[in-house]
mmCIF file of N, CA and C in Angstrom:
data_model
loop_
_atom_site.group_PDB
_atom_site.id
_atom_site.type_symbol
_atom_site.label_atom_id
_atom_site.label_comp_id
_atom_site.label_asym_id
_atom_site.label_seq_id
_atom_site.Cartn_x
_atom_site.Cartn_y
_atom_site.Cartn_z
ATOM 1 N N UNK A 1 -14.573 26.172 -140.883
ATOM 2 C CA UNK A 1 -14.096 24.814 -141.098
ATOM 3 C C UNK A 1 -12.751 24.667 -140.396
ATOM 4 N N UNK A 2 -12.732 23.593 -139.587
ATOM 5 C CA UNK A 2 -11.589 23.360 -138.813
ATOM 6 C C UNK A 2 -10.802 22.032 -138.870
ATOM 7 N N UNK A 3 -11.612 20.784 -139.731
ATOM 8 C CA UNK A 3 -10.878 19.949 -139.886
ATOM 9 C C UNK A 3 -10.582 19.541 -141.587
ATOM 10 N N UNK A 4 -9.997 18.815 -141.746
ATOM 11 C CA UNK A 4 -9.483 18.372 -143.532
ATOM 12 C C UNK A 4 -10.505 17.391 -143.678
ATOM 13 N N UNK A 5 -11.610 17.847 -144.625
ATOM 14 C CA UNK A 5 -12.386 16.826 -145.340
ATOM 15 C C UNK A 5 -11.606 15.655 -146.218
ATOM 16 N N UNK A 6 -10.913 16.126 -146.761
ATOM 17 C CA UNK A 6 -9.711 14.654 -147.658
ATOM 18 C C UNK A 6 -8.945 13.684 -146.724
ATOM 19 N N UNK A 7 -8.625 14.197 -144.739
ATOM 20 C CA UNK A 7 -8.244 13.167 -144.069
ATOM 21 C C UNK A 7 -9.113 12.380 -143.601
ATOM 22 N N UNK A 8 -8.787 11.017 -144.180
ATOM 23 C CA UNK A 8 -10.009 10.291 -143.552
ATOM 24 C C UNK A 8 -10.602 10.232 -141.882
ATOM 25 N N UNK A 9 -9.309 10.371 -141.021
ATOM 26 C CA UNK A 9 -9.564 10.554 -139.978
ATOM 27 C C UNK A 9 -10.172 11.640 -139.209
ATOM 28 N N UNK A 10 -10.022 12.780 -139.697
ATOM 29 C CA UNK A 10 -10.365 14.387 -139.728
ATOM 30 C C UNK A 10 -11.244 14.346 -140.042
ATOM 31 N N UNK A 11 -12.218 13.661 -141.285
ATOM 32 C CA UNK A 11 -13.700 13.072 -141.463
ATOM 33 C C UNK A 11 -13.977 12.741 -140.807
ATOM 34 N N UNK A 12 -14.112 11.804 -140.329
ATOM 35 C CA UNK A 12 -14.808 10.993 -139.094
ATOM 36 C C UNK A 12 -14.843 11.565 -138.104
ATOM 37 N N UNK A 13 -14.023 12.123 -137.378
ATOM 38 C CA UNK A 13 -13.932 13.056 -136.523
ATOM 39 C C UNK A 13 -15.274 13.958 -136.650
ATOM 40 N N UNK A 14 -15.611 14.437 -137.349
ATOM 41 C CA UNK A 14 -15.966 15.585 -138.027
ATOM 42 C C UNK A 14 -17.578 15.375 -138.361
ATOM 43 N N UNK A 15 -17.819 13.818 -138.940
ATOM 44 C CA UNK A 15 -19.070 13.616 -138.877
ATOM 45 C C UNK A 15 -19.656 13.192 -137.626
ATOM 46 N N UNK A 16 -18.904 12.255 -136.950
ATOM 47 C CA UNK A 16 -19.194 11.587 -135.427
ATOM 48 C C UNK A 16 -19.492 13.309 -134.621
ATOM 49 N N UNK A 17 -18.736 14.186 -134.788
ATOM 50 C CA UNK A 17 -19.204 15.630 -133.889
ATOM 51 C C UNK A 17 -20.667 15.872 -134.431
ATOM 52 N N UNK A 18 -20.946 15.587 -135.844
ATOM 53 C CA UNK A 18 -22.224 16.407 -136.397
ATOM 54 C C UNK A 18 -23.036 15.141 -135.578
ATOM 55 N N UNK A 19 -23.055 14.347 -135.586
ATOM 56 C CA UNK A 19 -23.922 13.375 -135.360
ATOM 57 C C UNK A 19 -24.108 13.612 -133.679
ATOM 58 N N UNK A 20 -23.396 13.971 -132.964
ATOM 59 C CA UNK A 20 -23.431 13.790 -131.326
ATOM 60 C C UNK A 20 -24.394 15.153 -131.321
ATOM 61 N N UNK A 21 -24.197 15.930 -132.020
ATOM 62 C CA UNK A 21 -25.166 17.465 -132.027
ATOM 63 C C UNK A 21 -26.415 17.569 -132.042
ATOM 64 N N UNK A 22 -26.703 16.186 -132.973
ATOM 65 C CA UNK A 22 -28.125 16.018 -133.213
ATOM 66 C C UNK A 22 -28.772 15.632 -132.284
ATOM 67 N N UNK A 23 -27.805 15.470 -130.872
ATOM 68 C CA UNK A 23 -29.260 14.981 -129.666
ATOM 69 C C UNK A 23 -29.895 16.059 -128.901
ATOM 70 N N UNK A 24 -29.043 17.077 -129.506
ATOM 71 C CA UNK A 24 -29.892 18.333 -128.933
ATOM 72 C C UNK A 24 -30.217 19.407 -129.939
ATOM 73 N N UNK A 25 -31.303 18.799 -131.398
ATOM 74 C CA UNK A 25 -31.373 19.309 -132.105
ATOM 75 C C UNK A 25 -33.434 19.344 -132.044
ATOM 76 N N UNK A 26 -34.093 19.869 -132.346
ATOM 77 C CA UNK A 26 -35.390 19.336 -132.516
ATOM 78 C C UNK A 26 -35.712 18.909 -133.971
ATOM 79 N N UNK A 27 -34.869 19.768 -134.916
ATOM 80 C CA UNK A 27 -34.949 19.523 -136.260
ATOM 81 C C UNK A 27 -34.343 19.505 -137.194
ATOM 82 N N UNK A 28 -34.197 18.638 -138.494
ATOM 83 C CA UNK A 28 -32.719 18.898 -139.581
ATOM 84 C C UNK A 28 -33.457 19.462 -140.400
ATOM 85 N N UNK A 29 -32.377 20.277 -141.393
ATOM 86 C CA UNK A 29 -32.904 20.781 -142.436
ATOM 87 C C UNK A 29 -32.018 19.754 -143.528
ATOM 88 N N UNK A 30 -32.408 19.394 -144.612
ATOM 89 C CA UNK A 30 -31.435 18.850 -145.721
ATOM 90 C C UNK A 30 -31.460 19.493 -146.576
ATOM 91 N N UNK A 31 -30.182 19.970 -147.382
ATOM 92 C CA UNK A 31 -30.559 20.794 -148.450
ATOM 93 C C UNK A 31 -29.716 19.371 -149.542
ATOM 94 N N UNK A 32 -30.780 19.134 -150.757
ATOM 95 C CA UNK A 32 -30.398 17.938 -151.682
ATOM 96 C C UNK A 32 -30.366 18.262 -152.944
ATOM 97 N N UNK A 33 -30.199 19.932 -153.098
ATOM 98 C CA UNK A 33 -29.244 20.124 -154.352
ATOM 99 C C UNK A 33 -28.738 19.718 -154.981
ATOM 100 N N UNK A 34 -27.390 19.504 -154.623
ATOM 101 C CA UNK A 34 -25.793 18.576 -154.897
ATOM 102 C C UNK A 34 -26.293 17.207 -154.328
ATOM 103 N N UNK A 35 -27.081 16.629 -153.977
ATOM 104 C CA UNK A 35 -27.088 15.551 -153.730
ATOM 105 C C UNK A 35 -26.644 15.574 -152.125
ATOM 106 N N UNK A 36 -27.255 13.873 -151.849
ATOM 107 C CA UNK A 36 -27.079 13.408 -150.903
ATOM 108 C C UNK A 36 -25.718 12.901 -150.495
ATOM 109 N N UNK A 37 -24.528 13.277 -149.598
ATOM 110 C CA UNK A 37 -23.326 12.655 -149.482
ATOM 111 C C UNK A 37 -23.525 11.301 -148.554
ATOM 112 N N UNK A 38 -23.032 10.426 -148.124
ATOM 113 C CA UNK A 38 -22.717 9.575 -147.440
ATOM 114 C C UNK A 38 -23.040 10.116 -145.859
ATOM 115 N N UNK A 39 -21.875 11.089 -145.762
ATOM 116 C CA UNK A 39 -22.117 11.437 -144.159
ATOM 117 C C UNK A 39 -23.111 12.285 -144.047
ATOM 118 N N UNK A 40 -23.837 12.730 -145.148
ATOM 119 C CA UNK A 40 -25.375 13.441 -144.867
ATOM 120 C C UNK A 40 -26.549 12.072 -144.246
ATOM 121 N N UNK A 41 -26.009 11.365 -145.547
ATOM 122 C CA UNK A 41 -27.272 10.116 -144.878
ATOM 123 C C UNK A 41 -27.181 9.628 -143.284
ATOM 124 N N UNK A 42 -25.873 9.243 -142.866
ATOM 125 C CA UNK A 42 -25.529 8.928 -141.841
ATOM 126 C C UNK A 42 -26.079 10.000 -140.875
ATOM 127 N N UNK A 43 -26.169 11.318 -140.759
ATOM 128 C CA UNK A 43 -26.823 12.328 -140.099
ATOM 129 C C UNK A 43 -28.326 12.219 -140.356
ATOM 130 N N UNK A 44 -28.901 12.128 -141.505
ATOM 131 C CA UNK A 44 -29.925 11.585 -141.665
ATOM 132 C C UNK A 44 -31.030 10.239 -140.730
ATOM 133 N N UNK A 45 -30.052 9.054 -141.189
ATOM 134 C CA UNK A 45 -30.578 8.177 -140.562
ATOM 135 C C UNK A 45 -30.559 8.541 -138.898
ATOM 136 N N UNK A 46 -29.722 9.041 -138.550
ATOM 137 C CA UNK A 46 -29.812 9.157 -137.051
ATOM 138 C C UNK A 46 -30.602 10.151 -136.306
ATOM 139 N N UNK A 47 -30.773 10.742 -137.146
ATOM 140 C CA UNK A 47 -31.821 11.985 -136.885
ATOM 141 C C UNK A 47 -33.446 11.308 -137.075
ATOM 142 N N UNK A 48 -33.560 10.667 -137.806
ATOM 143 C CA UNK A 48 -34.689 10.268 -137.677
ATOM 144 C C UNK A 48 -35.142 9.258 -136.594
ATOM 145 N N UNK A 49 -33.623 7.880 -136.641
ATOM 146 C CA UNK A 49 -34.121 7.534 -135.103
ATOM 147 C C UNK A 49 -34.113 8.126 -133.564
ATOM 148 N N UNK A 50 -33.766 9.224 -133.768
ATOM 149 C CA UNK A 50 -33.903 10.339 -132.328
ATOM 150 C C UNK A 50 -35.505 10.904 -132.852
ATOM 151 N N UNK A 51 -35.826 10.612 -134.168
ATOM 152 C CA UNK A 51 -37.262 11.285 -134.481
ATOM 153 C C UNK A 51 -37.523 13.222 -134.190
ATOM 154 N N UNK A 52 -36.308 13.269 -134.840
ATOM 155 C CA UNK A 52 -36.595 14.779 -135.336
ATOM 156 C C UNK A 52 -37.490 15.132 -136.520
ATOM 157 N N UNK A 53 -37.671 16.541 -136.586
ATOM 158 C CA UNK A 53 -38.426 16.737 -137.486
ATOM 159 C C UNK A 53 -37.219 16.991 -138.630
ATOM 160 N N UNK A 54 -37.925 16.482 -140.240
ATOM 161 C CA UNK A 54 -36.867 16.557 -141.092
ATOM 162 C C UNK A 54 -37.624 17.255 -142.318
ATOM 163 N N UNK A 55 -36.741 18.504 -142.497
ATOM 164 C CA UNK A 55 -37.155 19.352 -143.401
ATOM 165 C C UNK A 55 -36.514 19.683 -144.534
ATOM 166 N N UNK A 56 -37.084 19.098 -145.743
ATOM 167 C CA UNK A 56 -36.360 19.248 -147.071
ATOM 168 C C UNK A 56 -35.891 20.104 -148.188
ATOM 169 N N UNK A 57 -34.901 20.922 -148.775
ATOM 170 C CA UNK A 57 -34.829 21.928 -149.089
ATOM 171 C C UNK A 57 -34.121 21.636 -151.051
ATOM 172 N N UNK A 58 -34.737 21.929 -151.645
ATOM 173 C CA UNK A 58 -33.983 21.347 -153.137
ATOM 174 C C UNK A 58 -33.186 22.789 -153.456
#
């Protein structure tokens, strides 16, 4: 871990990187344990419109 999850800006940062990753991903895994966060969905939704495969893990 390299940026501060509590700075909001350091977040964003941080999810916008996870999200640019996913165009060279073939597949997500979700693990929905703890629940779904915000910037999971946001990785979520975008992963599905690139139409990866999405694999669910409780």
């Amino acid at each position: 871990e390299c940026l501060d999850d509590n700075d909001p800006k350091q977040r964003e940062l941080g999810l916008n990187a996870g999200i640019a990753l996913l165009s060279v991903c073939d597949i997500i895994i979700v693990g929905k344990r703890y629940g779904i966060s915000d910037g999971m969905e946001r990785e979520i939704f975008r992963a599905r419109r690139l139409g990866l495969e999405e694999i669910c893990l409780n």
